[in-house]
């Protein structure tokens, strides 16, 4: 690990990762060790790719893939998309972010998300559609209970 090394590239990776974790509500946002390890891995990937003769743009793209590995889809993203795509007539758009935050904390919603293993490659798996259908059902029931 590169302790006490200040490089502009590391700051760029760090800022990008923190923004991504914040915007997609990943719990790793408060895990500084996780963030620093990812930043260092991404920078190492960039250097390795450049040493192997790859251009800057390719090395940059591959390093950002390393930075975000397993962090493409969050539970929040999935619940938000269910609200946005299927329940937009029941809730005003301004409420979707806070409602998605609330719903991902509910045991019935968490159980579905955990059972289907939402993570970086989740959207490419076959069980993506059945999980969305199941989530839509439970979220609709929850909203019915709230009389929304």
PDB file of C-alpha atoms in Angstrom:
ATOM      1  CA  UNK A   1       0.000   0.000   0.000  1.00  0.00           C
ATOM      2  CA  UNK A   2       1.089   3.545  -0.752  1.00  0.00           C
ATOM      3  CA  UNK A   3       0.774   5.351   2.544  1.00  0.00           C
ATOM      4  CA  UNK A   4       1.429   9.084   2.650  1.00  0.00           C
ATOM      5  CA  UNK A   5       1.824   9.359  -1.129  1.00  0.00           C
ATOM      6  CA  UNK A   6      -0.035  12.324  -2.558  1.00  0.00           C
ATOM      7  CA  UNK A   7      -0.717  12.048  -6.261  1.00  0.00           C
ATOM      8  CA  UNK A   8      -3.405  13.983  -8.128  1.00  0.00           C
ATOM      9  CA  UNK A   9      -4.518  10.721  -9.767  1.00  0.00           C
ATOM     10  CA  UNK A  10      -5.256   9.180  -6.377  1.00  0.00           C
ATOM     11  CA  UNK A  11      -7.368  12.190  -5.417  1.00  0.00           C
ATOM     12  CA  UNK A  12      -9.283  11.899  -8.688  1.00  0.00           C
ATOM     13  CA  UNK A  13     -10.020   8.207  -8.059  1.00  0.00           C
ATOM     14  CA  UNK A  14     -10.911   8.907  -4.429  1.00  0.00           C
ATOM     15  CA  UNK A  15     -13.303  11.735  -5.318  1.00  0.00           C
ATOM     16  CA  UNK A  16     -14.932   9.718  -8.082  1.00  0.00           C
ATOM     17  CA  UNK A  17     -15.422   6.674  -5.862  1.00  0.00           C
ATOM     18  CA  UNK A  18     -16.798   8.680  -2.946  1.00  0.00           C
ATOM     19  CA  UNK A  19     -19.238  10.430  -5.282  1.00  0.00           C
ATOM     20  CA  UNK A  20     -20.351   7.128  -6.775  1.00  0.00           C
ATOM     21  CA  UNK A  21     -20.808   5.523  -3.351  1.00  0.00           C
ATOM     22  CA  UNK A  22     -22.756   8.575  -2.135  1.00  0.00           C
ATOM     23  CA  UNK A  23     -24.965   8.912  -5.216  1.00  0.00           C
ATOM     24  CA  UNK A  24     -25.890   5.222  -5.239  1.00  0.00           C
ATOM     25  CA  UNK A  25     -26.217   4.879  -1.461  1.00  0.00           C
ATOM     26  CA  UNK A  26     -23.582   2.190  -1.007  1.00  0.00           C
ATOM     27  CA  UNK A  27     -22.732   1.453   2.645  1.00  0.00           C
ATOM     28  CA  UNK A  28     -18.987   1.478   1.856  1.00  0.00           C
ATOM     29  CA  UNK A  29     -19.113   5.289   1.767  1.00  0.00           C
ATOM     30  CA  UNK A  30     -18.094   5.408   5.421  1.00  0.00           C
ATOM     31  CA  UNK A  31     -15.384   2.721   5.074  1.00  0.00           C
ATOM     32  CA  UNK A  32     -12.146   4.637   4.512  1.00  0.00           C
ATOM     33  CA  UNK A  33     -10.037   1.466   4.390  1.00  0.00           C
ATOM     34  CA  UNK A  34     -12.230   0.089   1.608  1.00  0.00           C
ATOM     35  CA  UNK A  35     -12.012   3.353  -0.309  1.00  0.00           C
ATOM     36  CA  UNK A  36      -8.233   3.622   0.020  1.00  0.00           C
ATOM     37  CA  UNK A  37      -7.727  -0.007  -1.029  1.00  0.00           C
ATOM     38  CA  UNK A  38      -9.917   0.508  -4.105  1.00  0.00           C
ATOM     39  CA  UNK A  39      -8.131   3.735  -5.016  1.00  0.00           C
ATOM     40  CA  UNK A  40      -4.744   2.059  -4.780  1.00  0.00           C
ATOM     41  CA  UNK A  41      -5.919  -0.957  -6.775  1.00  0.00           C
ATOM     42  CA  UNK A  42      -7.264   1.319  -9.512  1.00  0.00           C
ATOM     43  CA  UNK A  43      -4.048   3.320  -9.657  1.00  0.00           C
ATOM     44  CA  UNK A  44      -1.976   0.118  -9.768  1.00  0.00           C
ATOM     45  CA  UNK A  45      -4.165  -1.125 -12.628  1.00  0.00           C
ATOM     46  CA  UNK A  46      -3.611   2.116 -14.526  1.00  0.00           C
ATOM     47  CA  UNK A  47       0.172   1.884 -14.100  1.00  0.00           C
ATOM     48  CA  UNK A  48       0.215  -1.813 -15.069  1.00  0.00           C
ATOM     49  CA  UNK A  49      -1.832  -1.178 -18.207  1.00  0.00           C
ATOM     50  CA  UNK A  50       0.414   1.722 -19.244  1.00  0.00           C
ATOM     51  CA  UNK A  51       3.531  -0.389 -18.661  1.00  0.00           C
ATOM     52  CA  UNK A  52       2.008  -3.042 -20.903  1.00  0.00           C
ATOM     53  CA  UNK A  53       1.731  -0.475 -23.666  1.00  0.00           C
ATOM     54  CA  UNK A  54      -1.938   0.416 -23.506  1.00  0.00           C
ATOM     55  CA  UNK A  55      -2.951   3.978 -24.275  1.00  0.00           C
ATOM     56  CA  UNK A  56      -4.011   6.421 -21.602  1.00  0.00           C
ATOM     57  CA  UNK A  57      -7.718   6.201 -22.435  1.00  0.00           C
ATOM     58  CA  UNK A  58      -7.756   2.381 -22.322  1.00  0.00           C
ATOM     59  CA  UNK A  59      -5.702   2.276 -19.113  1.00  0.00           C
ATOM     60  CA  UNK A  60      -8.012   4.854 -17.556  1.00  0.00           C
ATOM     61  CA  UNK A  61     -11.131   2.899 -18.517  1.00  0.00           C
ATOM     62  CA  UNK A  62      -9.710  -0.329 -17.094  1.00  0.00           C
ATOM     63  CA  UNK A  63      -8.621   1.384 -13.890  1.00  0.00           C
ATOM     64  CA  UNK A  64     -12.139   2.771 -13.353  1.00  0.00           C
ATOM     65  CA  UNK A  65     -13.542  -0.719 -13.881  1.00  0.00           C
ATOM     66  CA  UNK A  66     -11.260  -1.860 -11.066  1.00  0.00           C
ATOM     67  CA  UNK A  67     -12.367   1.077  -8.934  1.00  0.00           C
ATOM     68  CA  UNK A  68     -16.059   0.240  -9.357  1.00  0.00           C
ATOM     69  CA  UNK A  69     -15.879  -3.556  -9.467  1.00  0.00           C
ATOM     70  CA  UNK A  70     -19.007  -4.937  -7.792  1.00  0.00           C
ATOM     71  CA  UNK A  71     -20.397  -1.436  -7.258  1.00  0.00           C
ATOM     72  CA  UNK A  72     -22.444  -0.941 -10.406  1.00  0.00           C
ATOM     73  CA  UNK A  73     -25.881  -1.616  -8.957  1.00  0.00           C
ATOM     74  CA  UNK A  74     -26.925  -0.900  -5.394  1.00  0.00           C
ATOM     75  CA  UNK A  75     -30.036  -1.972  -3.537  1.00  0.00           C
ATOM     76  CA  UNK A  76     -31.098   1.670  -3.613  1.00  0.00           C
ATOM     77  CA  UNK A  77     -30.727   1.739  -7.424  1.00  0.00           C
ATOM     78  CA  UNK A  78     -32.938  -1.324  -7.814  1.00  0.00           C
ATOM     79  CA  UNK A  79     -35.691  -0.035  -5.523  1.00  0.00           C
ATOM     80  CA  UNK A  80     -35.545   3.426  -7.086  1.00  0.00           C
ATOM     81  CA  UNK A  81     -35.936   1.916 -10.558  1.00  0.00           C
ATOM     82  CA  UNK A  82     -38.999  -0.057  -9.405  1.00  0.00           C
ATOM     83  CA  UNK A  83     -40.555   3.172  -8.150  1.00  0.00           C
ATOM     84  CA  UNK A  84     -39.604   5.115 -11.258  1.00  0.00           C
ATOM     85  CA  UNK A  85     -40.610   2.519 -13.840  1.00  0.00           C
ATOM     86  CA  UNK A  86     -43.639   0.903 -12.235  1.00  0.00           C
ATOM     87  CA  UNK A  87     -45.069   3.055  -9.471  1.00  0.00           C
ATOM     88  CA  UNK A  88     -44.681   6.522 -10.924  1.00  0.00           C
ATOM     89  CA  UNK A  89     -48.453   7.041 -10.921  1.00  0.00           C
ATOM     90  CA  UNK A  90     -48.692   6.338  -7.187  1.00  0.00           C
ATOM     91  CA  UNK A  91     -45.918   8.581  -5.926  1.00  0.00           C
ATOM     92  CA  UNK A  92     -44.740  12.021  -6.952  1.00  0.00           C
ATOM     93  CA  UNK A  93     -41.270  12.056  -8.515  1.00  0.00           C
ATOM     94  CA  UNK A  94     -39.829  14.255  -5.758  1.00  0.00           C
ATOM     95  CA  UNK A  95     -40.555  11.487  -3.223  1.00  0.00           C
ATOM     96  CA  UNK A  96     -38.729   8.659  -5.033  1.00  0.00           C
ATOM     97  CA  UNK A  97     -35.269   9.199  -3.465  1.00  0.00           C
ATOM     98  CA  UNK A  98     -36.517   9.322   0.123  1.00  0.00           C
ATOM     99  CA  UNK A  99     -38.986   6.492  -0.444  1.00  0.00           C
ATOM    100  CA  UNK A 100     -36.253   4.307  -1.961  1.00  0.00           C
ATOM    101  CA  UNK A 101     -34.031   5.086   1.058  1.00  0.00           C
ATOM    102  CA  UNK A 102     -36.865   4.068   3.373  1.00  0.00           C
ATOM    103  CA  UNK A 103     -37.855   0.929   1.495  1.00  0.00           C
ATOM    104  CA  UNK A 104     -34.338  -0.582   1.391  1.00  0.00           C
ATOM    105  CA  UNK A 105     -34.328  -0.573   5.199  1.00  0.00           C
ATOM    106  CA  UNK A 106     -37.533  -2.620   5.512  1.00  0.00           C
ATOM    107  CA  UNK A 107     -36.968  -6.309   6.344  1.00  0.00           C
ATOM    108  CA  UNK A 108     -39.307  -7.602   3.620  1.00  0.00           C
ATOM    109  CA  UNK A 109     -37.510  -5.595   0.917  1.00  0.00           C
ATOM    110  CA  UNK A 110     -34.043  -6.378   2.283  1.00  0.00           C
ATOM    111  CA  UNK A 111     -34.871 -10.091   2.315  1.00  0.00           C
ATOM    112  CA  UNK A 112     -35.692 -10.060  -1.402  1.00  0.00           C
ATOM    113  CA  UNK A 113     -32.610  -8.014  -2.324  1.00  0.00           C
ATOM    114  CA  UNK A 114     -30.349 -10.262  -0.230  1.00  0.00           C
ATOM    115  CA  UNK A 115     -31.880 -13.461  -1.588  1.00  0.00           C
ATOM    116  CA  UNK A 116     -31.197 -12.385  -5.162  1.00  0.00           C
ATOM    117  CA  UNK A 117     -27.713 -11.103  -4.333  1.00  0.00           C
ATOM    118  CA  UNK A 118     -27.831  -7.607  -5.792  1.00  0.00           C
ATOM    119  CA  UNK A 119     -24.286  -6.601  -6.799  1.00  0.00           C
ATOM    120  CA  UNK A 120     -22.185  -5.451  -9.727  1.00  0.00           C
ATOM    121  CA  UNK A 121     -23.129  -8.204 -12.177  1.00  0.00           C
ATOM    122  CA  UNK A 122     -26.697  -8.533 -11.020  1.00  0.00           C
ATOM    123  CA  UNK A 123     -28.380  -6.993 -14.071  1.00  0.00           C
ATOM    124  CA  UNK A 124     -26.795  -9.537 -16.407  1.00  0.00           C
ATOM    125  CA  UNK A 125     -28.154 -12.544 -14.516  1.00  0.00           C
ATOM    126  CA  UNK A 126     -31.313 -14.433 -15.444  1.00  0.00           C
ATOM    127  CA  UNK A 127     -32.986 -13.823 -12.082  1.00  0.00           C
ATOM    128  CA  UNK A 128     -33.084 -10.059 -12.567  1.00  0.00           C
ATOM    129  CA  UNK A 129     -36.655  -9.939 -13.935  1.00  0.00           C
ATOM    130  CA  UNK A 130     -38.223 -12.300 -11.348  1.00  0.00           C
ATOM    131  CA  UNK A 131     -36.671 -10.250  -8.549  1.00  0.00           C
ATOM    132  CA  UNK A 132     -38.087  -7.020  -9.981  1.00  0.00           C
ATOM    133  CA  UNK A 133     -41.533  -8.623 -10.158  1.00  0.00           C
ATOM    134  CA  UNK A 134     -41.255  -9.801  -6.559  1.00  0.00           C
ATOM    135  CA  UNK A 135     -40.050  -6.383  -5.412  1.00  0.00           C
ATOM    136  CA  UNK A 136     -42.874  -4.650  -7.263  1.00  0.00           C
ATOM    137  CA  UNK A 137     -45.351  -6.871  -5.436  1.00  0.00           C
ATOM    138  CA  UNK A 138     -43.965  -6.261  -1.963  1.00  0.00           C
ATOM    139  CA  UNK A 139     -43.497  -2.524  -2.528  1.00  0.00           C
ATOM    140  CA  UNK A 140     -47.074  -2.258  -3.829  1.00  0.00           C
ATOM    141  CA  UNK A 141     -48.295  -4.020  -0.686  1.00  0.00           C
ATOM    142  CA  UNK A 142     -46.260  -1.649   1.481  1.00  0.00           C
ATOM    143  CA  UNK A 143     -47.676   1.388  -0.323  1.00  0.00           C
ATOM    144  CA  UNK A 144     -51.198  -0.039   0.023  1.00  0.00           C
ATOM    145  CA  UNK A 145     -50.545  -0.214   3.768  1.00  0.00           C
ATOM    146  CA  UNK A 146     -49.526   3.439   3.708  1.00  0.00           C
ATOM    147  CA  UNK A 147     -52.656   4.149   1.624  1.00  0.00           C
ATOM    148  CA  UNK A 148     -50.533   5.607  -1.194  1.00  0.00           C
TER     149      UNK A 148
END
